[in-house]
Short mmCIF file of C-alpha atoms in Angstrom, two decimals:
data_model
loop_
_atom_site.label_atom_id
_atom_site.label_comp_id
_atom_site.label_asym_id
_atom_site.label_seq_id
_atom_site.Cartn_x
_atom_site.Cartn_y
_atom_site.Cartn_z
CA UNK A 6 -15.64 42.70 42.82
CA UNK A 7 -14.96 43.23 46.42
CA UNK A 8 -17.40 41.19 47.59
CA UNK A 9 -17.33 38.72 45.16
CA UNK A 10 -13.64 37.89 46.12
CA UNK A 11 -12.95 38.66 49.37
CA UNK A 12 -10.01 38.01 51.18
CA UNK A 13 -11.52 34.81 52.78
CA UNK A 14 -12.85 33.69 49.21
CA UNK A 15 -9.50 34.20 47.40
CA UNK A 16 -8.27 32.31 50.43
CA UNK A 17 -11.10 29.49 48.95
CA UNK A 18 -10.12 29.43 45.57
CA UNK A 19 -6.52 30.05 45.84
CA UNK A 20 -5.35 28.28 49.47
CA UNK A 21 -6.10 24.47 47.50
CA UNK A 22 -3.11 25.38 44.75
CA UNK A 23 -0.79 25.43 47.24
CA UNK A 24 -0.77 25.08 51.20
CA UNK A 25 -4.28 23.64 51.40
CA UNK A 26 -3.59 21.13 47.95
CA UNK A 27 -6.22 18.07 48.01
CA UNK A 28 -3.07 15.69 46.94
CA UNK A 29 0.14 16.63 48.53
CA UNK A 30 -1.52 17.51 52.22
CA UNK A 31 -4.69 16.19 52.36
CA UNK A 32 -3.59 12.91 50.60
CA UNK A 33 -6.68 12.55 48.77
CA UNK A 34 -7.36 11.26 45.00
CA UNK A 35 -4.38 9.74 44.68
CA UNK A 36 -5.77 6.69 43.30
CA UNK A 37 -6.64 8.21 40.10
CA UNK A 38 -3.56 10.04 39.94
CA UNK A 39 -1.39 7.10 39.63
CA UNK A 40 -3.86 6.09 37.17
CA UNK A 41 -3.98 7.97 34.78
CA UNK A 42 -0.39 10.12 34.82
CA UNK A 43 1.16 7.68 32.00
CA UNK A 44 0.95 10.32 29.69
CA UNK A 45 0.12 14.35 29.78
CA UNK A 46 -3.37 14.18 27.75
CA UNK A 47 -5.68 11.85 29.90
CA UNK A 48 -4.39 13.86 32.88
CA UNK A 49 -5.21 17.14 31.30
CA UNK A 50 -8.24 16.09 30.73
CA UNK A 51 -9.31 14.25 33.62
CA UNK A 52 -8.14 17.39 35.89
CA UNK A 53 -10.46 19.54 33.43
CA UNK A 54 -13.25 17.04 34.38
CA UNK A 55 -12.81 17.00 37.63
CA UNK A 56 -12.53 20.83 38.36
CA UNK A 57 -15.83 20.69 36.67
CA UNK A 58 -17.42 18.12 38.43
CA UNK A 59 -16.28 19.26 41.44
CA UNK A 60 -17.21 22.76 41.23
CA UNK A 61 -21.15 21.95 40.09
CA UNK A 62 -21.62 18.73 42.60
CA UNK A 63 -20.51 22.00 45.35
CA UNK A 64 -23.28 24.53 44.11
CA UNK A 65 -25.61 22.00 44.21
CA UNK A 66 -25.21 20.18 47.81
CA UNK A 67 -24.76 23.76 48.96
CA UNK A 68 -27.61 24.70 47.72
CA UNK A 69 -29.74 21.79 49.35
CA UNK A 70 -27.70 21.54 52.52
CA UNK A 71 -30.33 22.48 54.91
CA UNK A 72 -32.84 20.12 53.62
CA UNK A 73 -30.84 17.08 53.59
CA UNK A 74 -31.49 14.40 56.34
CA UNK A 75 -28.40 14.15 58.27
CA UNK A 76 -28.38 10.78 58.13
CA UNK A 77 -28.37 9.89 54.53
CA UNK A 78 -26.39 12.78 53.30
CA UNK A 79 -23.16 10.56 52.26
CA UNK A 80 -26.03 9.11 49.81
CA UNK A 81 -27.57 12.19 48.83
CA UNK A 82 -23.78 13.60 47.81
CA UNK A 83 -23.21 10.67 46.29
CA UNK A 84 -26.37 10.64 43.89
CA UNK A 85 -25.42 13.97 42.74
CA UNK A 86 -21.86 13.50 41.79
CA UNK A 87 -23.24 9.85 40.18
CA UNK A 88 -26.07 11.90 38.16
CA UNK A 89 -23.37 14.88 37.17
CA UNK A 90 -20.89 12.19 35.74
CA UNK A 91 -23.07 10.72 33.90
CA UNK A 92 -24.88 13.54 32.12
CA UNK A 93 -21.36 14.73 31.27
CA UNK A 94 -20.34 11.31 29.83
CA UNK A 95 -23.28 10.97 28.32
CA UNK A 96 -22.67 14.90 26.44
CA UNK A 97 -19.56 13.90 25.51
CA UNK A 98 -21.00 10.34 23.90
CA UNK A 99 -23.03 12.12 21.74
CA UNK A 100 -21.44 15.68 20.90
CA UNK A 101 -17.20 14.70 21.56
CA UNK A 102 -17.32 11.14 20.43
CA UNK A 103 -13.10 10.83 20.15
CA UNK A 104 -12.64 12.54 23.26
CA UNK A 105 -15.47 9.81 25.47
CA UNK A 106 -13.52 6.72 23.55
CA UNK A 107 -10.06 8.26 24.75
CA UNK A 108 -11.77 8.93 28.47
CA UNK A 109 -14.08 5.83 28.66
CA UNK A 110 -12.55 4.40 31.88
CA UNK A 111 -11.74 7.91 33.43
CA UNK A 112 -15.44 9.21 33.42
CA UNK A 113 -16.66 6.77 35.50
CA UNK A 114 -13.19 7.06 38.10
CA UNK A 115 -14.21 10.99 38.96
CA UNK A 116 -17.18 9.35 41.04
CA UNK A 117 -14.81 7.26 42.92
CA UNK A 118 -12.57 10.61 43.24
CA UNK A 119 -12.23 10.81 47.13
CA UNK A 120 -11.75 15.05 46.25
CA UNK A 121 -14.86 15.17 45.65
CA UNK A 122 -16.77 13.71 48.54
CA UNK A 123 -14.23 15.17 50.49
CA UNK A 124 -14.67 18.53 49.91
CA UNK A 125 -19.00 18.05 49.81
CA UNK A 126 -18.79 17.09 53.49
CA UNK A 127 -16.18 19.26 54.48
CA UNK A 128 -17.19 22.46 52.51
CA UNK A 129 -20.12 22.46 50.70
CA UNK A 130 -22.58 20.56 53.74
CA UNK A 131 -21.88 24.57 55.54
CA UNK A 132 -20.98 26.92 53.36
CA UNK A 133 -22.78 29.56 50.83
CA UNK A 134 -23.05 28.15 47.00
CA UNK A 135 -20.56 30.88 45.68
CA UNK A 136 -17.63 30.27 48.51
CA UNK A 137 -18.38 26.35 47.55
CA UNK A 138 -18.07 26.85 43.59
CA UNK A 139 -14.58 28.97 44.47
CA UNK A 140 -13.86 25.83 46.99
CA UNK A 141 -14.42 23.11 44.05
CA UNK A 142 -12.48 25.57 41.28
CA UNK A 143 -9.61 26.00 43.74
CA UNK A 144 -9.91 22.35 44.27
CA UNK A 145 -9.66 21.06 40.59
CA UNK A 146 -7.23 23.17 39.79
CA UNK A 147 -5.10 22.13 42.83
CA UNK A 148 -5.76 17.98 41.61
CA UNK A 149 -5.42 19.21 37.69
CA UNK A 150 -1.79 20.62 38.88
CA UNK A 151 -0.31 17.95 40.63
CA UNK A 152 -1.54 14.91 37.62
CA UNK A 153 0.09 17.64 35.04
CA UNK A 154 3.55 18.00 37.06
CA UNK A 155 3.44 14.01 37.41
CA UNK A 156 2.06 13.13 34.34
CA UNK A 157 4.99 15.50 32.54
CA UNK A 158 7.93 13.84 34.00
CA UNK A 159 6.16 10.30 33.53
CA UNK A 160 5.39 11.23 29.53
CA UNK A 161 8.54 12.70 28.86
CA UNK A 162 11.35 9.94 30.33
CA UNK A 163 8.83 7.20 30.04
CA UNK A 164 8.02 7.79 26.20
CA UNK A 165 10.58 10.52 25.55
CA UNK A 166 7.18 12.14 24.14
CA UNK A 167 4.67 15.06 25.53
CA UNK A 168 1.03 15.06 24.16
CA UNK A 169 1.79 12.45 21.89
CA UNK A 170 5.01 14.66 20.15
CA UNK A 171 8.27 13.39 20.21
CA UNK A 172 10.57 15.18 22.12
CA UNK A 173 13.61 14.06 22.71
CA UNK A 174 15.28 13.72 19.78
CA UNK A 175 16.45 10.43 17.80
CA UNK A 176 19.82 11.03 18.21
CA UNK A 177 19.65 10.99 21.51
CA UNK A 178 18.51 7.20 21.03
CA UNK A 179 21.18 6.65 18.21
CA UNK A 180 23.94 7.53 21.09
CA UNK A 181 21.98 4.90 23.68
CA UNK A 182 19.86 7.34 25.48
CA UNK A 183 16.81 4.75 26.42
CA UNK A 184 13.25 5.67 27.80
CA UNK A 185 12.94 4.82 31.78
CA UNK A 186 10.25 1.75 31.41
CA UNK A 187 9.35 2.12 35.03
CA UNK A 188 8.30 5.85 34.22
CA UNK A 189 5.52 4.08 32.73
CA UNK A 190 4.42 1.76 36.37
CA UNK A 191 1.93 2.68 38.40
CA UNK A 192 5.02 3.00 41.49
CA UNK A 193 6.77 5.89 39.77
CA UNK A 194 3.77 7.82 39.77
CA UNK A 195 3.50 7.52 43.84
CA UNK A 196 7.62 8.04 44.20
CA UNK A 197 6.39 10.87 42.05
CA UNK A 198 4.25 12.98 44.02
CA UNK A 199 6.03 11.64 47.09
CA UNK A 200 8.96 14.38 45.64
CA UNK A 201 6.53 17.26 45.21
CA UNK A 202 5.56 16.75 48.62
CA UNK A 203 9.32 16.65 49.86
CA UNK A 204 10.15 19.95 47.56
CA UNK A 205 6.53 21.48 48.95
CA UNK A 206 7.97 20.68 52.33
CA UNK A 207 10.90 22.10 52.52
CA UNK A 208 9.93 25.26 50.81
CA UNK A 209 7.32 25.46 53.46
CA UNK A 210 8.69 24.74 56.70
CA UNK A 211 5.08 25.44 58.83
CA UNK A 212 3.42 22.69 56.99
CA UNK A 213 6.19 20.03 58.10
CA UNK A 214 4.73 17.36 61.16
CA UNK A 215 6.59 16.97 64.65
CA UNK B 10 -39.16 21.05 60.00
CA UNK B 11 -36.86 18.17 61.32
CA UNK B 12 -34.71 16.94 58.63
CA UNK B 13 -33.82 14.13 61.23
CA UNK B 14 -37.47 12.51 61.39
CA UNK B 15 -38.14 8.95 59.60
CA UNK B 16 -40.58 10.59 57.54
CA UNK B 17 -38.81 13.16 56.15
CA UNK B 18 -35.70 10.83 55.45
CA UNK B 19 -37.94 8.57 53.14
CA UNK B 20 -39.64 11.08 51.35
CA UNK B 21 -36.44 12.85 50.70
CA UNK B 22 -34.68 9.73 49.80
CA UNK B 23 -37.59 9.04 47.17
CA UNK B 24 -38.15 12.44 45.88
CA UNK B 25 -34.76 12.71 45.03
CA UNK B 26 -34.21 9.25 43.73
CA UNK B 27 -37.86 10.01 41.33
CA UNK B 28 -36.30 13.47 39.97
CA UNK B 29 -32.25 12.44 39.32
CA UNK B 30 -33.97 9.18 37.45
CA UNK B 31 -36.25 11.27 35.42
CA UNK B 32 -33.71 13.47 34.25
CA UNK B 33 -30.84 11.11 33.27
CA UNK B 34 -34.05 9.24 31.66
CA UNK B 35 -34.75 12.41 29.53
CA UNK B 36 -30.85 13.15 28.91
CA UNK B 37 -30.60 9.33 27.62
CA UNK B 38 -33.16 9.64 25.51
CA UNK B 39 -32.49 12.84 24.11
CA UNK B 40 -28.80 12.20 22.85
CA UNK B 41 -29.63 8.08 21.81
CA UNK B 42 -29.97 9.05 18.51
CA UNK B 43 -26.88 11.42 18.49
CA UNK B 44 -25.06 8.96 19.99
CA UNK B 45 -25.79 5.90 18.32
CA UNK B 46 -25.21 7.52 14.80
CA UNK B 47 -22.26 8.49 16.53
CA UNK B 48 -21.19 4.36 17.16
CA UNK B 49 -22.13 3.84 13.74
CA UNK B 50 -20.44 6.46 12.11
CA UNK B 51 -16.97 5.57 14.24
CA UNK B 52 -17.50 1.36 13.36
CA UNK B 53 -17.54 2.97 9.88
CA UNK B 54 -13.84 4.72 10.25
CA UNK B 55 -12.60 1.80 12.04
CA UNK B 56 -13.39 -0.18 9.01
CA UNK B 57 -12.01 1.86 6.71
CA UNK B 58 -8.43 1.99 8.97
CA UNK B 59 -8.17 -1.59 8.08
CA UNK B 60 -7.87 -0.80 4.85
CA UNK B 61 -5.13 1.91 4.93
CA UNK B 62 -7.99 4.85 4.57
CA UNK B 63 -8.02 7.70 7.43
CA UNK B 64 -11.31 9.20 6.76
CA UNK B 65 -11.97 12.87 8.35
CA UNK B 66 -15.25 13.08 10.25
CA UNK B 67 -17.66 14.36 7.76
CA UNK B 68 -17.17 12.21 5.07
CA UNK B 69 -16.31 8.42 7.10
CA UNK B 70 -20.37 7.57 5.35
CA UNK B 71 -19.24 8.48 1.86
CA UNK B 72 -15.94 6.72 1.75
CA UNK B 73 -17.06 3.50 3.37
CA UNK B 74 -20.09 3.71 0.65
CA UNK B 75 -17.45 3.89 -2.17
CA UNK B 76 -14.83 1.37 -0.53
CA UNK B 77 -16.72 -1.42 1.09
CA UNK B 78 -19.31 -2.72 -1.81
CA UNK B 79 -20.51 -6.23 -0.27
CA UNK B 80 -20.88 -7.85 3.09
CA UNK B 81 -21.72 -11.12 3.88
CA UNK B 82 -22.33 -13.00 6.82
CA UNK B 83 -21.22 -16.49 6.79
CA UNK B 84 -20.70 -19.64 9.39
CA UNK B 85 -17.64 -21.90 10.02
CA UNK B 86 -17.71 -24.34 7.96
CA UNK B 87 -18.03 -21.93 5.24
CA UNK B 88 -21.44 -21.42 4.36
CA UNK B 89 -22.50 -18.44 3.14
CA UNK B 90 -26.00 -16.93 4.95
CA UNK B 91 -27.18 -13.92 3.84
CA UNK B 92 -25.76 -11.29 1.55
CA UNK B 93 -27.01 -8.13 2.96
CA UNK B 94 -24.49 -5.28 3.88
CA UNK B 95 -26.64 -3.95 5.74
CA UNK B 96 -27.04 -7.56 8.49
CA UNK B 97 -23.66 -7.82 8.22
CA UNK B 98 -22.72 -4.43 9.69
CA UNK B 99 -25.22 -4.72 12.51
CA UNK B 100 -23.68 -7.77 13.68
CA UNK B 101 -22.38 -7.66 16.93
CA UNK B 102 -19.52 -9.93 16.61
CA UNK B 103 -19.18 -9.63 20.83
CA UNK B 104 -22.46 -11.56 21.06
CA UNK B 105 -21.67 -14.23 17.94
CA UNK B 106 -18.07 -15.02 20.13
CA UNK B 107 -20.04 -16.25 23.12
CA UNK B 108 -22.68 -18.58 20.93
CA UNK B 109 -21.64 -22.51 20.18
CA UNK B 110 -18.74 -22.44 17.25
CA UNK B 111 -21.51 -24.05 14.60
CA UNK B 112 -24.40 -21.18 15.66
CA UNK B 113 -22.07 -18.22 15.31
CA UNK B 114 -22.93 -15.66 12.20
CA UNK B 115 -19.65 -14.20 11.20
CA UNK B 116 -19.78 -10.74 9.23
CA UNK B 117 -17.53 -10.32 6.28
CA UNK B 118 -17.02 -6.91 4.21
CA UNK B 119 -15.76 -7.06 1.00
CA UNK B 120 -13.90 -4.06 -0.18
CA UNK B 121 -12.47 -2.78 -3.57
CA UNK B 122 -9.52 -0.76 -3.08
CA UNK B 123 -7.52 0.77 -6.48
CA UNK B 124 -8.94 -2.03 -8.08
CA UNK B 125 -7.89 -4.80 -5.94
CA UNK B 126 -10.70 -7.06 -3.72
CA UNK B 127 -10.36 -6.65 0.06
CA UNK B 128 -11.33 -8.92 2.55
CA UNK B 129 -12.67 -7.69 6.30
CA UNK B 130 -12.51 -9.66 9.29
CA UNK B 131 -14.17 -8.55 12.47
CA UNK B 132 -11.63 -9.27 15.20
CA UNK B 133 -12.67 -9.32 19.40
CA UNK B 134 -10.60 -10.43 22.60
CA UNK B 135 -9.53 -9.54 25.32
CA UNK B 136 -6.80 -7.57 26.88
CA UNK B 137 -5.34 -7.10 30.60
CA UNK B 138 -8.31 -4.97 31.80
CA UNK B 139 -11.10 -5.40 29.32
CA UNK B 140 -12.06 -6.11 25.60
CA UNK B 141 -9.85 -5.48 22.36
CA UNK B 142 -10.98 -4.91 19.27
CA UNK B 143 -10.14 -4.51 15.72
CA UNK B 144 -10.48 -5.44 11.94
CA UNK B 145 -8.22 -7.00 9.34
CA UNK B 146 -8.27 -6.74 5.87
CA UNK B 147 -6.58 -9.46 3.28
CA UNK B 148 -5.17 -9.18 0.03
CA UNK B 149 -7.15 -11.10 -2.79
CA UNK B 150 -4.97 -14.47 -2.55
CA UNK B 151 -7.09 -14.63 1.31
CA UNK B 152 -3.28 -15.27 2.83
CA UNK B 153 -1.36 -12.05 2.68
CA UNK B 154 -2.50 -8.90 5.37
CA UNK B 155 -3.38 -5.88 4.11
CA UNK B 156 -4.13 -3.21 6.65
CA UNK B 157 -4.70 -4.23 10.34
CA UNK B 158 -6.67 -2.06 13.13
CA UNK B 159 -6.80 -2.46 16.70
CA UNK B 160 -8.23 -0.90 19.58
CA UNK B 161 -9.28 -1.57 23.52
CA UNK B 162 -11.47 -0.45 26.04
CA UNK B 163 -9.27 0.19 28.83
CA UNK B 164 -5.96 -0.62 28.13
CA UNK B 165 -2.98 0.84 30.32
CA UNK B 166 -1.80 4.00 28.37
CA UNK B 167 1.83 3.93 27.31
CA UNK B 168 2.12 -0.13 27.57
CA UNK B 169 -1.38 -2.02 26.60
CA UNK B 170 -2.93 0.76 24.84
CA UNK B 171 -0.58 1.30 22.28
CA UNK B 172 -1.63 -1.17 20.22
CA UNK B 173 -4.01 1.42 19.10
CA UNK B 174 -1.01 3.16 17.58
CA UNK B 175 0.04 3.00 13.58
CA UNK B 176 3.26 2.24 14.35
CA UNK B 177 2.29 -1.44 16.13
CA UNK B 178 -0.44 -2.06 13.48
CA UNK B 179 1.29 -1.45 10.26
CA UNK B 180 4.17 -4.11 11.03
CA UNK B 181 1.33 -6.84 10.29
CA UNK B 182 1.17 -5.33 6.60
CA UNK B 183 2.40 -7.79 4.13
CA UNK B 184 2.59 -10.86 6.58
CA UNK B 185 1.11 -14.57 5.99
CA UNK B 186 -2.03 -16.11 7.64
CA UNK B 187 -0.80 -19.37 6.00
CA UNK B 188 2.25 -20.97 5.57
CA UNK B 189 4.28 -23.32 2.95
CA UNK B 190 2.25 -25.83 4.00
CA UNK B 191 -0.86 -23.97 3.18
CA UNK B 192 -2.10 -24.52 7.41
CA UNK B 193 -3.55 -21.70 8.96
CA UNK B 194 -1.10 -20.74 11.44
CA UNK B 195 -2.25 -16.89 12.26
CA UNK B 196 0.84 -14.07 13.30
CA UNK B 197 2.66 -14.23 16.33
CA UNK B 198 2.88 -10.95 18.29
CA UNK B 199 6.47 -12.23 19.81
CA UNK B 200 8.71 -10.24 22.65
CA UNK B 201 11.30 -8.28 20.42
CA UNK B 202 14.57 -10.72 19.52
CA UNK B 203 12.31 -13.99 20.09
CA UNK B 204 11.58 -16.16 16.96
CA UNK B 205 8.09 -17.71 16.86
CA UNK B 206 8.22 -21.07 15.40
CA UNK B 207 6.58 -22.12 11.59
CA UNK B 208 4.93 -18.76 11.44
CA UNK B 209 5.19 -15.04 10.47
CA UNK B 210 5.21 -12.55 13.77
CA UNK B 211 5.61 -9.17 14.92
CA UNK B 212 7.22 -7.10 17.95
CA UNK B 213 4.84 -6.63 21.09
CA UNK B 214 4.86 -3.92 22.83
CA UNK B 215 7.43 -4.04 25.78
CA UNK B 216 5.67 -3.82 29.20
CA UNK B 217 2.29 -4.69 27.20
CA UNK B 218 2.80 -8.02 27.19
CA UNK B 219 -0.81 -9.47 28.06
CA UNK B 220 -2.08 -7.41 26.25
CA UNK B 221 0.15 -8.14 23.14
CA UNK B 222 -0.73 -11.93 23.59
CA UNK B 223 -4.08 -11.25 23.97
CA UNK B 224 -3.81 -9.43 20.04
CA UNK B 225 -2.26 -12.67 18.85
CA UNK B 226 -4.78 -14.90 20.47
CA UNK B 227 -7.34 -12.35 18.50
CA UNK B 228 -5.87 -13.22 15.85
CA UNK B 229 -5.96 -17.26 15.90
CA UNK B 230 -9.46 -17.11 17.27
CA UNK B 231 -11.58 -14.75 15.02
CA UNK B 232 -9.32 -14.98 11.53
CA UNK B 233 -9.32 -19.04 12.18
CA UNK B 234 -13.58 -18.73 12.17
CA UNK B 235 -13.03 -17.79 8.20
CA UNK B 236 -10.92 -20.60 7.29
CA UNK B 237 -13.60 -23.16 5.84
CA UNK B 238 -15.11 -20.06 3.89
CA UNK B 239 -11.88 -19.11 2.52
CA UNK B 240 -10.61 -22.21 1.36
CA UNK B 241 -14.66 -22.84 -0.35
CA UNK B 242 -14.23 -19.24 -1.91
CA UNK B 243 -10.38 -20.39 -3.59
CA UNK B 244 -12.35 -23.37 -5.60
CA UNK B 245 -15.99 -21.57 -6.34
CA UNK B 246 -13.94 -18.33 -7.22
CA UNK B 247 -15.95 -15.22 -7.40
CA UNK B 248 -18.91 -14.28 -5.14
CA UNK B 249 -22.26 -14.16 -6.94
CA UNK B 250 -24.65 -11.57 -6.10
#
């Protein structure tokens, strides 16, 4: 075990969760997490997809990295995370039919994901394929996080629902308790993560700017 | 080596390009077959929503056997063109919308539900982001709505997409196509406390309101196709065959 998680690997895997996390300090994929935070499930399920995708799409550059021309790898990262979506979109098609209609637009997002090609140039293009699986895990599960925390607040004031169960209850609604429509816009979701990053902040005073 | 030379570049480029092609090729064809009972299978349950049936996965084939017992496919100004179930269901009603009004073939299942004869409408439009979709079915007398179903491709979830949800489609149960007059006049999908004028409506969904339209439009457009045929089926009566 020692040597499979070593102090700088845990510092891989676990260092994207909190200090190192892809949306509140590198400022990447937020696109897709104002997109699809309107309600707890897609989330859940595009952070499972991406940790995935992520992960794999790192073993695999890693693994190649020294034979790829330098001046077409952007290309060559971008084939594989094109190829991996699709052979995963096309599983699901065929073996997890509900679950593909639910995702349909989703699938296709994760190759736009900036996370990804993010962390293929900046990790995977010089590190081993274990440290860069850790790096993509650590990575997912840092995005996944973040579109659950957001995604929860949105779901449960927008809809008064989580997962698709009610949850506040009607007599809250019988006394004039309404949902918060702009829960539901696309803004909310950036004023959103804009207060995890405050909170994250001022918890952790090394990470705040001059 | 030098991974930097022209050569090597190209070769890479194509090597790479050959083998990712080759195996989404074999993937494809692997799971087509999976996959496109899978379409079929899920057309099935959608059909079977319409008429107030939630089938479970394993037996959506055996219901829509028992429940849907004819389909025709017929033309606007009522004609009937073929009365094979079996052409009707492959018809993809996406393609028929974008052909000239008199060229169109328009699929239509007849059901028998506790009795009572069903009629099926294929429904397409289009929503804020992409296609909607859905089926209708109507109570003997052609007028009143049985069971409606809806769905989208891409829909914003929370606003748009809910009109995937029971709770928007079951208001249309029970409502008029026609009215006193006997004048098509479709449903109006109206803003809650607005009154639509000379015809029957439901609530949209707030903040979905293109996407609400876009389910009335639906409506007018594919239901008004079936007019003609309805209004020859009230004088001939029964369907032969």
């Amino acid at each position: 075990m020692s040597t499979l998680l070593s102090k700088k690997s845990r510092q891989v895997l676990l260092g994207p969760l909190s200090k190192n996390n892809p949306i509140t300090i590198q400022v990447l994929g937020i696109c897709s997490a104002l997109a699809v935070t309107a309600k707890l499930e897609p989330a859940l399920v595009m952070g499972i997809s991406v940790t995935i995708i992520v992960a794999f799409s790192n073993i695999i550059v890693s693994l190649v990295r020294n034979t790829i021309p330098n001046r077409i790898r952007i290309i060559v990262q971008l084939v594989v995370v094109a190829a991996l979506v699709t052979i995963v979109s096309e599983i699901l098609k065929a073996f997890a039919y509900d679950v593909s209609v639910q995702l349909s637009v989703y699938v296709g997002l994760i190759i736009t994901n900036c996370i990804l090609m993010g962390r293929l140039e900046a990790f995977a293009m010089s590190n081993s394929p274990w440290e860069s699986f850790l790096d993509g895990l650590g990575n997912g599960f840092g995005y996944a996080i973040i579109l659950i925390i957001v995604s929860f607040f949105r779901e449960l004031f927008g809809s008064g629902t989580l997962l698709g169960y009610n949850i506040i209850p009607q007599s809250f609604f019988n006394v004039g308790y309404m949902n918060n429509g702009l829960m539901m816009m696309p803004p909310m979701a950036l004023i959103l993560v804009a207060c995890i990053i405050w909170v994250h902040r001022a918890k952790n005073k090394e990470l705040q700017e001059k | 080596m030098n991974t930097n030379s022209n050569t090597y570049t190209l070769v890479y480029a194509t090597v790479m390009v050959v083998i990712v092609a080759l195996m989404l090729a074999f993937v494809s064809g692997a799971l087509k077959e999976k996959q496109n009972s899978n379409i079929e299978l899920d057309k099935k349950k959608q059909i079977l929503k319409s008429l107030r049936i939630d089938a479970k996965q394993n037996n959506i084939a055996q219901l829509y056997d028992q429940y849907v017992i004819k389909g025709l496919i017929v033309n606007t100004n009522g004609e009937i063109l073929s009365y094979s179930k079996k052409e009707a269901f492959d018809i993809d009603i996406a393609k028929e919308l974008s052909k000239k009004v008199e060229e169109r073939r328009l699929p239509i299942f007849i059901a028998q539900v506790e009795g009572e004869t069903k009629y099926i409408i294929s429904l397409r439009g289009t929503g804020l982001w992409g296609p909607i979709w859905g089926y209708v079915s109507l109570n003997d007398d052609k007028n009143t709505i049985y069971g409606a179903y809806f769905s989208h491709a891409s829909e914003t979830p929370g606003l748009g997409a809910n009109i995937a949800e029971p709770n928007f489609q079951r208001q249309f149960e029970g409502k008029h196509i026609f009215n006193e007059k006997n004048e098509f006049v479709s449903i109006a999908v109206m803003k809650v406390g607005k009154k639509a004028e000379g015809r029957e409506q439901v609530d949209a969904i707030s903040g979905g309101t293109i996407t609400s339209k876009g389910v009335e439009t639906m409506l007018l457009n594919c239901i008004g196709q079936y007019e003609a045929f309805f209004r020859q089926l009230s004088t001939i009566g029964e369907i032969k065959q």
